[in-house]
Every structure is written in C-alpha cells, then in structure tokens.
Coordinates of C-alpha atoms in Angstrom, one line a residue:
Chain A
M181 CA -18.6 32.1 -34.6
A182 CA -21.6 34.0 -33.1
N183 CA -23.9 31.3 -34.6
Y184 CA -21.8 28.6 -33.0
I185 CA -22.0 30.3 -29.6
I186 CA -25.7 30.8 -29.8
R187 CA -26.2 27.2 -30.9
R188 CA -24.1 25.9 -28.0
L189 CA -26.0 28.1 -25.6
L190 CA -29.3 26.7 -26.9
M191 CA -27.9 23.2 -26.3
L192 CA -27.6 24.2 -22.6
V193 CA -31.4 24.2 -22.3
P194 CA -32.0 20.4 -23.0
M195 CA -28.9 19.6 -21.0
L196 CA -30.1 21.5 -17.9
L197 CA -33.6 20.1 -18.4
G198 CA -32.1 16.7 -18.2
V199 CA -30.0 17.5 -15.1
S200 CA -32.9 19.1 -13.4
A201 CA -35.3 16.2 -14.2
A202 CA -32.7 13.6 -13.0
V203 CA -32.0 15.5 -9.8
F204 CA -35.7 16.2 -9.2
L205 CA -36.5 12.5 -9.7
V206 CA -33.7 11.4 -7.4
L207 CA -34.6 13.8 -4.6
H208 CA -38.3 13.1 -4.7
L209 CA -38.3 9.4 -4.8
I210 CA -35.9 8.9 -1.9
P211 CA -37.0 7.9 1.5
G212 CA -37.1 10.7 4.1
D213 CA -40.0 13.1 4.1
P214 CA -38.6 16.7 3.7
A215 CA -41.8 18.1 5.2
R216 CA -41.4 16.1 8.3
M217 CA -37.7 17.2 8.6
A218 CA -38.7 20.8 8.2
A219 CA -41.5 20.6 10.7
G220 CA -39.2 19.3 13.5
P221 CA -39.7 16.4 15.9
D222 CA -42.6 17.9 17.8
A223 CA -44.8 18.8 14.9
S224 CA -48.3 17.4 14.6
E225 CA -49.6 15.5 11.5
A226 CA -51.6 18.6 10.6
D227 CA -48.6 20.9 10.7
I228 CA -46.6 18.5 8.4
E229 CA -49.6 18.3 6.0
Q230 CA -49.7 22.2 6.0
I231 CA -46.0 22.4 5.0
R232 CA -46.6 19.8 2.3
V233 CA -49.5 21.9 0.9
N234 CA -47.5 25.1 1.2
H235 CA -44.6 23.7 -0.9
G236 CA -46.8 21.8 -3.3
L237 CA -45.5 18.5 -2.1
D238 CA -49.1 17.0 -2.0
K239 CA -49.4 17.1 -5.7
P240 CA -48.5 14.3 -8.1
F241 CA -44.8 14.1 -9.0
I242 CA -45.1 15.2 -12.6
V243 CA -47.2 18.2 -11.6
Q244 CA -44.6 19.2 -9.0
Y245 CA -41.9 19.0 -11.6
G246 CA -44.0 21.1 -14.1
I247 CA -44.5 23.8 -11.4
Y248 CA -40.9 23.7 -10.5
L249 CA -39.8 24.2 -14.1
K250 CA -42.2 27.0 -14.7
K251 CA -40.7 28.8 -11.6
V252 CA -37.1 28.1 -12.6
L253 CA -37.7 29.8 -16.0
Q254 CA -38.8 32.9 -14.0
G255 CA -35.6 32.8 -12.0
D256 CA -37.3 31.3 -8.9
L257 CA -35.7 28.2 -7.6
G258 CA -38.2 27.7 -4.8
E259 CA -37.9 28.3 -1.1
S260 CA -35.8 26.7 1.6
F261 CA -37.8 24.5 3.9
Q262 CA -35.7 25.6 6.9
T263 CA -35.5 29.3 6.6
M264 CA -38.3 30.0 4.1
A265 CA -35.8 32.3 2.2
P266 CA -35.8 32.1 -1.6
V267 CA -33.1 29.7 -2.9
T268 CA -32.2 32.1 -5.7
E269 CA -31.3 34.6 -3.0
G270 CA -29.1 32.1 -1.2
I271 CA -27.3 31.1 -4.4
L272 CA -26.7 34.8 -5.4
R273 CA -25.2 35.3 -1.9
T274 CA -23.0 32.2 -1.9
F275 CA -22.0 31.6 -5.5
P276 CA -19.6 34.6 -5.9
A277 CA -17.6 33.3 -2.9
T278 CA -17.3 29.8 -4.5
L279 CA -16.4 31.3 -7.9
E280 CA -13.8 33.6 -6.2
L281 CA -12.3 30.6 -4.4
A282 CA -12.2 28.3 -7.5
A283 CA -10.7 31.1 -9.7
A284 CA -8.0 31.9 -7.1
G285 CA -7.2 28.2 -6.8
M286 CA -7.0 27.9 -10.6
L287 CA -4.8 30.9 -10.8
I288 CA -2.3 29.5 -8.3
A289 CA -2.2 26.2 -10.2
V290 CA -1.6 27.9 -13.6
L291 CA 0.8 30.6 -12.4
L292 CA 3.0 28.0 -10.7
G293 CA 2.4 25.0 -12.9
V294 CA 2.9 26.4 -16.3
P295 CA 6.3 28.1 -15.7
I296 CA 7.6 24.9 -13.9
G297 CA 6.4 22.9 -16.9
I298 CA 8.1 25.2 -19.4
Y299 CA 11.3 25.0 -17.4
S300 CA 11.3 21.2 -17.2
A301 CA 10.5 20.9 -20.9
L302 CA 13.6 23.1 -21.6
H303 CA 15.7 20.9 -19.2
P304 CA 14.4 17.4 -19.7
R305 CA 15.6 14.8 -17.1
G306 CA 16.8 17.6 -14.9
A307 CA 16.2 18.1 -11.2
A308 CA 13.0 20.1 -11.7
D309 CA 11.7 17.4 -14.1
R310 CA 12.2 14.7 -11.5
L311 CA 10.8 16.8 -8.7
V312 CA 7.6 17.6 -10.7
T313 CA 7.1 13.9 -11.3
S314 CA 7.3 13.1 -7.6
L315 CA 5.2 16.1 -6.6
A316 CA 2.4 15.0 -9.1
V317 CA 1.9 11.8 -7.2
L318 CA 1.9 13.6 -3.9
G319 CA -0.6 16.1 -5.2
I320 CA -3.2 13.4 -6.3
S321 CA -2.7 11.5 -3.0
M322 CA -3.3 14.4 -0.6
P323 CA -6.8 14.7 0.6
G324 CA -7.8 18.3 0.2
F325 CA -9.3 18.6 3.7
F326 CA -6.2 17.2 5.3
L327 CA -3.9 19.6 3.4
G328 CA -6.2 22.5 4.4
L329 CA -6.1 21.5 8.1
V330 CA -2.3 21.1 8.0
L331 CA -1.8 24.5 6.3
M332 CA -4.2 26.0 8.8
L333 CA -2.3 24.5 11.7
V334 CA 1.1 25.8 10.4
F335 CA 0.2 29.2 9.0
A336 CA -2.7 30.2 11.2
S337 CA -2.1 28.5 14.6
L338 CA 1.6 28.2 14.9
L339 CA 3.0 31.1 12.8
N340 CA -0.1 33.3 13.1
W341 CA 0.5 34.8 9.7
L342 CA -3.0 34.2 8.2
P343 CA -6.6 34.1 9.5
P344 CA -7.7 30.5 9.9
T345 CA -11.3 30.8 8.7
G346 CA -13.9 33.1 7.2
R347 CA -14.0 35.4 4.2
G348 CA -13.3 39.1 3.9
S349 CA -9.8 40.4 3.3
F350 CA -7.3 39.1 0.8
A351 CA -5.5 37.3 3.6
H352 CA -8.6 35.1 4.2
L353 CA -8.4 33.9 0.6
V354 CA -4.8 32.7 0.7
L355 CA -5.1 29.4 2.7
P356 CA -8.3 28.1 1.0
S357 CA -7.1 28.9 -2.5
V358 CA -3.7 27.4 -1.9
T359 CA -5.3 24.3 -0.5
L360 CA -7.5 24.1 -3.6
G361 CA -4.9 24.9 -6.2
L362 CA -1.7 23.3 -4.9
P363 CA -2.6 19.7 -5.8
Y364 CA -3.1 20.8 -9.5
V365 CA 0.3 22.6 -9.8
A366 CA 2.1 19.4 -10.6
T367 CA -0.6 18.2 -12.9
F368 CA -0.4 21.4 -14.9
A369 CA 3.4 21.3 -14.9
R370 CA 3.4 17.8 -16.3
L371 CA 0.9 18.6 -19.0
T372 CA 2.8 21.8 -20.0
R373 CA 6.0 19.8 -20.1
S374 CA 4.7 17.0 -22.3
S375 CA 2.8 19.2 -24.7
M376 CA 5.8 21.6 -25.0
L377 CA 8.1 18.6 -25.8
D378 CA 5.6 17.4 -28.4
V379 CA 5.6 20.8 -30.1
F380 CA 9.4 21.1 -29.9
S381 CA 9.7 18.1 -32.3
E382 CA 7.5 19.8 -34.9
D383 CA 8.8 21.1 -38.2
F384 CA 7.7 24.7 -37.7
I385 CA 9.9 25.0 -34.7
R386 CA 12.9 24.0 -36.7
T387 CA 11.8 26.4 -39.4
A388 CA 11.5 29.2 -36.9
R389 CA 14.9 28.4 -35.5
A390 CA 16.3 28.2 -39.1
K391 CA 15.1 31.6 -40.0
G392 CA 17.1 33.0 -37.1
L393 CA 14.6 33.5 -34.2
S394 CA 16.0 33.3 -30.8
W395 CA 15.1 30.3 -28.5
R396 CA 13.3 32.6 -26.3
K397 CA 11.0 33.8 -29.1
V398 CA 10.5 30.3 -30.4
T399 CA 9.6 29.0 -27.0
Y400 CA 7.1 31.7 -26.1
R401 CA 5.7 32.7 -29.4
H402 CA 5.6 29.4 -31.3
A403 CA 5.9 26.5 -28.9
L404 CA 3.8 27.8 -25.9
R405 CA 1.0 29.0 -28.0
N406 CA 0.6 25.6 -29.7
A407 CA 1.2 23.7 -26.5
S408 CA -1.6 25.7 -24.8
I409 CA -4.4 23.9 -26.6
P410 CA -4.3 20.7 -24.4
L411 CA -3.7 23.0 -21.5
V412 CA -6.9 24.9 -22.1
T413 CA -8.8 21.6 -22.3
M414 CA -7.3 20.5 -19.0
L415 CA -8.2 23.9 -17.5
G416 CA -11.8 23.5 -18.5
L417 CA -12.0 20.0 -17.0
D418 CA -10.1 21.0 -13.9
F419 CA -12.2 24.0 -13.3
G420 CA -15.2 21.7 -12.8
R421 CA -13.1 19.6 -10.5
L422 CA -12.1 22.7 -8.5
L423 CA -15.7 23.6 -8.1
G424 CA -16.3 20.1 -6.7
G425 CA -13.2 20.3 -4.5
A426 CA -14.4 23.7 -3.3
V427 CA -17.2 22.0 -1.5
I428 CA -14.7 20.3 0.9
V429 CA -12.3 23.3 1.2
E430 CA -15.3 25.6 2.1
K431 CA -16.1 23.3 4.9
V432 CA -12.5 23.3 6.2
F433 CA -12.1 27.1 6.2
A434 CA -15.7 28.0 7.0
W435 CA -15.8 29.7 3.6
P436 CA -19.4 31.0 3.0
G437 CA -19.7 29.5 -0.5
M438 CA -22.3 27.5 -2.4
G439 CA -20.8 24.2 -1.5
R440 CA -21.4 24.7 2.2
Y441 CA -24.9 26.0 1.4
M442 CA -25.5 22.7 -0.5
V443 CA -24.0 20.3 2.0
D444 CA -25.8 22.0 4.9
A445 CA -29.1 21.6 3.0
I446 CA -28.4 17.9 2.2
M447 CA -28.1 17.2 5.9
V448 CA -31.6 18.4 6.6
R449 CA -33.1 17.3 3.2
D450 CA -33.8 20.8 2.1
I451 CA -34.5 19.6 -1.4
Y452 CA -35.1 22.9 -3.2
V453 CA -31.8 24.2 -2.0
V454 CA -30.0 21.0 -3.1
Q455 CA -31.7 21.1 -6.4
G456 CA -31.0 24.8 -7.1
T457 CA -27.3 24.5 -6.1
I458 CA -26.8 21.4 -8.2
L459 CA -28.4 23.1 -11.2
V460 CA -26.1 26.1 -10.9
F461 CA -23.0 23.9 -10.5
A462 CA -24.0 21.9 -13.6
A463 CA -24.7 25.1 -15.6
S464 CA -21.3 26.5 -14.6
V465 CA -19.6 23.3 -15.8
V466 CA -21.3 23.4 -19.2
L467 CA -20.6 27.1 -19.6
I468 CA -16.9 26.6 -18.8
N469 CA -16.7 23.9 -21.5
L470 CA -18.3 26.4 -23.9
I471 CA -15.8 29.0 -23.1
V472 CA -12.9 26.5 -23.5
D473 CA -14.2 25.6 -27.0
V474 CA -14.3 29.3 -27.9
I475 CA -10.8 29.9 -26.7
Y476 CA -9.6 27.0 -28.9
G477 CA -10.6 28.9 -31.9
A478 CA -8.6 32.0 -30.8
L479 CA -5.6 29.9 -30.1
D480 CA -5.7 27.8 -33.2
P481 CA -7.3 29.3 -36.3
R482 CA -7.3 25.8 -37.9
I483 CA -10.2 24.8 -35.7
A484 CA -13.4 25.5 -37.5
Y485 CA -16.8 25.9 -35.7
S486 CA -19.5 24.0 -37.4
Chain B
M184 CA -6.0 7.6 -27.9
A185 CA -6.0 3.9 -27.0
P186 CA -4.6 4.1 -23.4
S187 CA -1.6 1.8 -23.7
T188 CA -1.5 -1.0 -26.1
L189 CA -2.3 -4.3 -24.3
A190 CA 0.0 -7.2 -23.6
S191 CA 0.0 -9.5 -26.6
P192 CA -1.8 -12.8 -26.2
T193 CA 1.6 -14.6 -26.0
P194 CA 3.3 -13.8 -22.7
D195 CA 6.8 -12.4 -23.2
A196 CA 9.8 -13.5 -21.3
K197 CA 10.1 -10.4 -19.1
Q198 CA 6.7 -10.9 -17.6
R199 CA 7.7 -14.1 -15.8
Q200 CA 10.3 -12.2 -13.7
G201 CA 7.6 -11.2 -11.2
F202 CA 6.6 -7.7 -10.0
L203 CA 8.6 -7.9 -6.8
G204 CA 11.8 -8.9 -8.6
Y205 CA 11.2 -6.2 -11.1
L206 CA 11.0 -3.6 -8.3
I207 CA 14.2 -4.8 -6.7
R208 CA 16.1 -5.0 -9.9
R209 CA 15.1 -1.4 -10.7
R210 CA 16.0 -0.3 -7.2
S211 CA 12.5 1.2 -6.8
Y212 CA 12.8 1.5 -3.0
T213 CA 10.0 4.1 -2.8
V214 CA 7.6 1.7 -4.5
L215 CA 8.8 -1.2 -2.3
A216 CA 8.1 0.9 0.8
A217 CA 4.7 1.7 -0.7
A218 CA 4.0 -2.0 -1.2
V219 CA 4.9 -2.6 2.5
V220 CA 2.5 0.2 3.5
M221 CA -0.2 -1.5 1.4
V222 CA 0.4 -4.9 2.9
L223 CA 0.3 -3.4 6.5
F224 CA -2.9 -1.5 5.6
V225 CA -4.6 -4.7 4.3
A226 CA -3.3 -6.7 7.3
A227 CA -4.5 -4.2 9.8
A228 CA -7.9 -4.1 8.1
L229 CA -8.2 -7.9 8.1
A230 CA -7.0 -8.3 11.7
A231 CA -8.9 -5.4 13.2
P232 CA -11.5 -7.6 15.0
L233 CA -8.8 -9.8 16.5
L234 CA -6.8 -6.8 17.8
Y235 CA -9.5 -4.6 19.3
D236 CA -13.2 -5.3 19.9
W237 CA -15.8 -2.8 18.6
E238 CA -16.6 -1.9 22.2
T239 CA -13.1 -0.5 22.9
T240 CA -13.1 1.3 19.6
T241 CA -16.3 3.2 20.2
R242 CA -16.8 3.5 24.0
V243 CA -16.7 7.0 25.3
A244 CA -14.4 7.7 28.3
L245 CA -14.2 11.4 28.8
D246 CA -11.8 11.1 31.8
R247 CA -9.0 10.1 29.4
A248 CA -9.9 12.3 26.5
L249 CA -7.2 13.9 24.3
M250 CA -4.3 12.1 26.0
P251 CA -0.9 12.6 24.3
L252 CA 1.2 9.8 22.8
S253 CA 2.3 7.4 25.6
A254 CA 3.2 3.8 26.3
A255 CA -0.4 2.9 27.2
Y256 CA -1.8 4.8 24.2
P257 CA 0.9 4.8 21.5
L258 CA -1.0 7.3 19.3
G259 CA -2.9 9.0 22.2
T260 CA -6.6 9.2 22.6
D261 CA -9.3 11.3 20.8
E262 CA -11.6 13.9 22.1
L263 CA -13.9 11.2 23.5
G264 CA -11.1 9.2 25.2
R265 CA -10.9 6.4 22.6
D266 CA -7.7 4.7 21.8
M267 CA -6.4 6.2 18.5
V268 CA -4.6 2.9 17.5
A269 CA -7.9 1.0 17.8
R270 CA -9.7 3.6 15.8
L271 CA -7.0 3.8 13.2
I272 CA -7.0 0.0 12.7
W273 CA -10.8 -0.2 12.5
G274 CA -10.8 2.8 10.2
A275 CA -8.4 0.9 7.9
R276 CA -11.0 -1.9 7.8
I277 CA -13.8 0.5 6.8
T278 CA -11.6 2.3 4.3
L279 CA -10.6 -1.0 2.7
V280 CA -14.2 -2.3 2.5
V281 CA -15.5 1.0 1.0
G282 CA -12.6 1.1 -1.5
V283 CA -12.6 -2.5 -2.6
V284 CA -16.4 -2.9 -3.0
S285 CA -16.8 0.5 -4.7
V286 CA -14.0 -0.2 -7.1
A287 CA -15.3 -3.7 -7.8
I288 CA -18.7 -2.2 -8.7
A289 CA -17.1 0.5 -10.9
M290 CA -14.9 -2.1 -12.6
V291 CA -17.6 -4.7 -13.4
V292 CA -20.1 -2.1 -14.6
G293 CA -17.5 -0.1 -16.4
V294 CA -15.8 -3.0 -18.2
V295 CA -19.2 -4.5 -19.3
I296 CA -20.6 -1.3 -20.6
G297 CA -17.2 -0.2 -22.1
A298 CA -16.8 -3.6 -23.8
L299 CA -20.3 -3.6 -25.2
C300 CA -19.9 0.0 -26.5
G301 CA -16.6 -1.0 -28.1
Y302 CA -17.7 -4.2 -29.6
Y303 CA -21.0 -3.0 -31.0
E304 CA -20.5 0.3 -32.9
N305 CA -24.0 1.6 -33.5
W306 CA -26.3 4.5 -32.6
L307 CA -27.0 3.1 -29.1
S308 CA -23.3 2.8 -28.2
S309 CA -22.5 6.3 -29.5
A310 CA -25.4 7.7 -27.5
V311 CA -24.1 5.9 -24.4
M312 CA -20.7 7.3 -25.0
R313 CA -22.0 10.8 -25.4
F314 CA -23.8 10.5 -22.1
M315 CA -20.6 9.2 -20.4
D316 CA -18.6 12.1 -21.8
F317 CA -21.1 14.5 -20.2
M318 CA -20.9 12.6 -16.9
I319 CA -17.1 12.8 -17.0
A320 CA -17.2 16.6 -17.4
F321 CA -19.4 16.8 -14.3
P322 CA -17.3 17.2 -11.2
R323 CA -16.9 13.8 -9.5
T324 CA -17.3 15.0 -6.0
L325 CA -20.6 16.7 -6.8
F326 CA -21.8 13.6 -8.7
A327 CA -21.0 11.4 -5.7
I328 CA -22.7 13.9 -3.3
I329 CA -25.9 13.7 -5.3
I330 CA -25.9 9.9 -5.1
V331 CA -25.2 10.0 -1.3
T332 CA -28.1 12.4 -1.0
A333 CA -30.3 10.0 -2.7
F334 CA -29.4 6.9 -0.7
G335 CA -28.8 8.7 2.7
S336 CA -25.6 8.8 4.7
G337 CA -23.9 5.5 5.5
V338 CA -21.4 3.0 4.4
V339 CA -23.6 1.4 1.7
S340 CA -24.5 4.6 0.1
L341 CA -20.9 5.8 0.3
I342 CA -19.9 2.7 -1.6
L343 CA -22.6 3.2 -4.2
A344 CA -21.7 6.8 -4.6
I345 CA -18.1 6.2 -5.3
G346 CA -18.7 3.1 -7.4
I347 CA -21.4 4.8 -9.7
S348 CA -19.4 8.0 -10.1
T349 CA -16.4 6.1 -11.3
V350 CA -18.3 4.2 -14.0
P351 CA -18.2 6.8 -16.8
A352 CA -14.4 7.1 -16.7
N353 CA -14.1 3.3 -16.7
V354 CA -16.4 2.9 -19.6
R355 CA -14.4 5.3 -21.7
L356 CA -11.1 3.7 -20.6
F357 CA -12.1 0.2 -21.5
R358 CA -13.9 1.0 -24.7
G359 CA -10.7 2.0 -26.5
P360 CA -8.8 -1.3 -26.0
V361 CA -11.9 -3.4 -26.9
L362 CA -12.3 -1.4 -30.1
A363 CA -8.6 -2.1 -30.9
L364 CA -8.8 -5.8 -29.9
K365 CA -11.8 -6.3 -32.1
R366 CA -9.7 -5.6 -35.1
R367 CA -6.9 -8.0 -34.2
Q368 CA -6.4 -11.1 -36.2
F369 CA -7.2 -13.5 -33.4
T370 CA -10.7 -12.0 -33.2
T371 CA -11.2 -12.4 -36.9
A372 CA -9.9 -15.9 -36.7
A373 CA -12.4 -16.8 -33.9
K374 CA -15.2 -15.3 -35.9
A375 CA -14.1 -17.3 -39.0
L376 CA -14.3 -20.4 -36.9
G377 CA -17.9 -19.6 -36.1
A378 CA -17.6 -18.3 -32.6
K379 CA -20.6 -16.4 -31.2
D380 CA -20.3 -12.7 -30.3
S381 CA -20.6 -13.5 -26.6
S382 CA -17.9 -16.0 -26.8
I383 CA -15.5 -13.7 -28.7
L384 CA -16.2 -10.9 -26.2
F385 CA -15.8 -13.0 -23.1
S386 CA -13.2 -15.6 -24.0
H387 CA -11.1 -13.7 -26.5
I388 CA -11.3 -10.0 -26.0
L389 CA -11.9 -9.4 -22.2
P390 CA -9.1 -11.7 -21.0
N391 CA -6.8 -9.4 -22.9
T392 CA -7.9 -6.4 -21.0
M393 CA -7.0 -8.0 -17.6
S394 CA -3.7 -6.2 -17.2
L395 CA -5.5 -2.9 -17.7
V396 CA -8.1 -4.0 -15.1
I397 CA -5.3 -4.7 -12.6
I398 CA -3.6 -1.3 -13.2
Q399 CA -6.8 0.7 -13.2
G400 CA -8.1 -1.2 -10.2
T401 CA -5.1 -0.2 -8.1
L402 CA -5.2 3.4 -9.2
S403 CA -9.0 3.5 -8.7
L404 CA -8.6 2.3 -5.2
A405 CA -6.4 5.3 -4.4
E406 CA -9.0 7.6 -5.8
A407 CA -11.9 5.8 -4.2
I408 CA -10.3 6.1 -0.8
L409 CA -9.6 9.8 -1.4
I410 CA -13.2 10.6 -2.4
G411 CA -14.7 8.4 0.3
A412 CA -12.7 10.1 3.0
G413 CA -13.8 13.5 1.5
L414 CA -17.5 12.6 1.6
S415 CA -17.1 11.2 5.1
F416 CA -15.4 14.4 6.2
L417 CA -18.5 16.3 4.9
G418 CA -20.6 14.1 7.1
L419 CA -22.0 12.1 4.2
G420 CA -20.4 8.8 5.0
P421 CA -20.6 6.4 8.0
Q422 CA -22.0 8.2 11.0
P423 CA -20.3 8.4 14.5
P424 CA -19.1 6.4 16.4
T425 CA -17.9 4.5 13.3
P426 CA -14.1 5.2 13.1
E427 CA -13.9 6.2 9.4
W428 CA -10.7 8.3 8.9
G429 CA -12.3 11.2 7.1
A430 CA -15.1 11.3 9.7
M431 CA -12.5 11.1 12.5
I432 CA -10.8 14.2 11.2
A433 CA -14.1 16.0 10.9
A434 CA -15.0 15.1 14.5
S435 CA -11.7 16.2 16.0
R436 CA -11.2 19.4 14.0
A437 CA -11.9 21.7 16.9
H438 CA -8.8 20.3 18.7
I439 CA -6.3 20.8 15.9
T440 CA -4.5 23.6 17.7
T441 CA -4.3 22.1 21.1
H442 CA -3.9 18.4 20.2
P443 CA -2.7 18.2 16.6
H444 CA -2.3 14.4 16.9
V445 CA -6.0 13.8 16.7
I446 CA -5.9 15.2 13.1
L447 CA -2.4 14.1 12.1
V448 CA -2.8 10.4 12.9
P449 CA -5.8 9.7 10.7
G450 CA -4.7 12.3 8.1
L451 CA -1.2 10.9 7.6
A452 CA -2.6 7.3 7.5
L453 CA -5.0 8.4 4.8
F454 CA -2.3 10.2 2.8
L455 CA 0.2 7.3 3.1
V456 CA -2.3 4.7 2.0
I457 CA -3.5 6.7 -1.0
L458 CA 0.1 7.5 -1.9
S459 CA 1.0 3.8 -1.7
F460 CA -1.8 2.7 -4.0
N461 CA -0.9 5.4 -6.5
L462 CA 2.9 4.5 -6.5
V463 CA 2.3 0.8 -6.8
G464 CA -0.3 1.4 -9.5
D465 CA 2.1 3.5 -11.5
A466 CA 4.9 1.0 -11.1
L467 CA 2.5 -1.8 -12.1
R468 CA 1.7 0.1 -15.3
D469 CA 5.4 0.5 -16.1
Y470 CA 6.0 -3.2 -15.4
I471 CA 3.1 -4.5 -17.5
D472 CA 3.4 -2.0 -20.3
P473 CA 6.8 -0.3 -20.4
R474 CA 5.8 1.7 -23.5
S475 CA 3.2 3.7 -21.5
R476 CA 6.0 5.3 -19.5
K477 CA 6.6 7.9 -22.2
A478 CA 3.0 8.8 -22.5
L479 CA 2.8 11.1 -19.5

C-alpha cells in the first residue's frame, strides 16, 4: 500500500513535467509579446528590452524552460509581470479559497444527491425517481454563471438574505457553493440510484436478507458500501470539473480564488502566473485521482494494488 | 463498456417510422417543444442578417439605454441602448456557428483517431488512449482556457478551444464500437474477400457508427454551447460589440438588480437552447437504440 502510494506520487513527476512543458511551449510560441504588455503602451524599446532581460525572456526557449524548471523545483514559480509579486505567493493566497469553494460545492452535491439516489433506488419509478431524471437534464443544461446570477438576484438583491459577492463569513460561501454544487446533485442521485439497483440484484444481498438482517441494515451496510465504488470514481472526476467550474463561479461572485487569479493573468498575458496556476490545477487533479484510487482499496478489499 | 450496441446493418422496421412520428406516438410533448425551440433557434440564426443589420445590432445609443420591455423594443434595450431582440438573434447566429463548427472539428478528429485506435490494436494506439484518458481527467473548462490563451480571444480560437477539448472524450467514445464492429462477421467477410484495411474501415465499419455520430453530435452541441458561453462570459470569446450571449451577460452584469431583463433574456435563451439540444439528443438515443434507455 505505502509502496503503491509512493510509486504513484513518483509518477506525478513526469506527468507534471509533461504538463509544464506543454503549457510553457504553448505560452511562449504564441503571438503577443508579454514584455510589451507589461511595459504598457508608452514604453520605449529600451524599457521593453529591460523587462525581457529581467525575466530572462531574451534567452533561447530551451534555456528559459530549463531555468524555469530549476526554479519550480525550489518552489519558485516566477514573478508576475504586472505586479512583480512572486507567483507562489499569489497561489498560496488564492488556492485555499478555490479549494474551499470546490469542497463546499462537492459537499452540497453529495449530501443532497446520495440520499435522493438511495430514496429513488428504494422506490423505483416513483415520483422522486422521475423528478431526478428531469432535474438531471436541467442540471447539465444550466450555465453556471447564469444560475449564479439568478441566485444572486433572488437571494441577495430581492430577499436580501445573503451577501452577493466576496469572501469572509459562512454566509458568503452559500451562494457560490450552491451555484457550483447544484448542477451535480441530480448527476450524483442518478449514479447512486443505478449503482444501488445493480447491487440490489446481487446474491449477497439476498443472503443478507435470508439470514434475517433488516432492510435498513442491508441497504446501508451491504448495498451502499458496494454501490459507493462507482460513486467515488465519479467524485474524483467531478472534483476536477468543479475546480474548472470554480473559475466561472469565482468571476460571478467576485470570489478571490485561483481561477480569477488565472483569468485576470490571461487577459494581460502574464505568462508566469498562467503557467503556475495551471500547474497547480493539474497537480490537484492528479492528486485527487490518487486519493480516489486509495479510497477504492478501503471500500473494496478485493482491489489489489500492484 | 461499449456505449450502446449499434444498429445492425439491416434496418429494422421501427426505424422507418420517423423520429417525429415516434415522438408523437410516445406523447413526448416536452421533446417536441424542445424540437420547436431548436428549429426556432436555427431559423433565427440563419435569418439574422435579413431581420437586423449589423449596424442596428451594435450601434451605441445611450439616450435609450436600459429601456424596459415595450412595443417598440419587445425585449427592451441593453446598457448601451441596443435592441435586445436584434442582439439575441445575432447572438443565436454566433452561438450556432461556434457550436456547429467546433462539434464538427471534434467529431471528425475524434472519429478518425478513435476508429484508428480501435482498428489497430498496438503499442501506439494504447499510448494514444493513455494520453486521452489523462486529457479526460483534466477539467474541460481549464483545458479550453489554455487553448484560448494560446490562440488569443475571438470566435476562431473559441471554436478551436471547444473543438480540441472535446476530442479526447470522442476518441474514447468511438473506439469502443469500432473495436466491437471489427469482430463482427461482415468485417471478417469483407477481409476474406480481400478488402483493404482502409476500405473495411471506411466502407464497412464507419458507416455503422453513424447513429452514434448523430446522437453524440446533438448532445455535444449542447455542451459546446454551454462551454462557449462560459468562456465568453470570462471574456475569452468574441469581444464587444459582438452580441455573444455569454459576453452579453458579462457586459450587463452590473445592471442585474435594477434591470434584470438584460441578464434574463440572453440567459434564458442560452438555457432553453442547451436544454433543447440535450432533450432531443436523449430522445434520439432512445429512438435509435431503445436498449440504451436502461443504461443510465
């Protein structure tokens, strides 16, 4: 087990090398001179050249990448062209906010979706079952930013229950995390339902019932545990999607997260910020997948790590 | 996990009934309504230049900014005094172009790579599939954002971003059926008759994936429109004064409390169009392959 985790963590290295190389290549070969953007419209050629030298942009591409990698290994993701502040600092400041938002959104999706899914699996073809099917289509059809703005209009402007934007108190977290999590509720409910129904038809459920266990115990102890394996897979994949969706939700609610940090940097071609944030996003996705694989083993001892 | 077994090479009787007749017979009124929305959307997109010229759609007239819904302006005006109906209709045109072209790119590239990876099972195809699996795990929105960053903001880069970021999922989706079709008897028969690999792939295997292409194309359009609007909302799509729906919402955000119609009009249009493509896509899947209904 420990071996497996270490090996997987080591696999992170080539993966992140690949991502960083790809992103570095893409951002450096594109038109649009970042030094010129940073210098502003009135800058002289000498000023622009100075910025280029300061950031090492005058060196050949491969040398630039080498220098960048060396710095990344020391925890230095470069400096912003705009503010001259270290990118690592910016990420440390914004990433917790994004993580908080994504985790809260995920929590909402799971806490609502799984019980609804269990209920509709226990009552197939009932009202809840049909409702979930309709809601799932609505969920995947609703643009996150529009849902967020409508929620903001209703709960912040009209009812005045919650603050419209910003981060701070728990109340600030409600609207953004609901916006992020709500579309996934129906997805989780459907998945819970179908995997519960699959498990219900297994022999060991009949055995458990035959030896006299109550339905309640069978449902929660035997069925739910076995049905949770596809759910955990989905959770891992969807956490990545939630991080992506957070970029948009952060913009709607002026949430000071890493997505906003990244998008603002894209607008002004602040390449080290873009590179750093993408690397951190990629690393989080890979780490989440690792965590999911480890949870599998805990849920199902039949899965062997090799 | 072959996603739905494909229609057999011999058309069965039910298929000739027609999709519309199928919907009416099943009393799927929601889907019929969705089909109407789809038709209206496409008609508006095609007729946009006939109804309103570009000048009316983009000209700023601050003296009639943020007017409420009235006879002269059925959907009101936006914060720069432009007719919301004109902008909505031109927005439909941009949305349709972005959706159709990006899905076409994603489909062609996805089907070709998926078919090749399914037909030739060797180290290269498994390496490609590994790479695709990694790309699928990476959040789509972020993937698309990186591509937009590379090509700069605008309609073309938006199309490329959506198209390219859909490719990995399509590759995986189309590889399965090709893998299965390769083992069918008609493929073996074609091979026994001396057909070349290319002819087996293009005249025997790919035509049998067409139903999947139609279903996936419709559902992909919904997703492409959703992602495109999201990127435009972030400012990474067509730039003002282009009336893209997501960009319109971003530009009018400040007026949401005082004049909600500037947000609600493009937002509801977006939601309805995406919903319609999803509903029709799901119904098409049930129609073409009734067995898939049980899957999820």
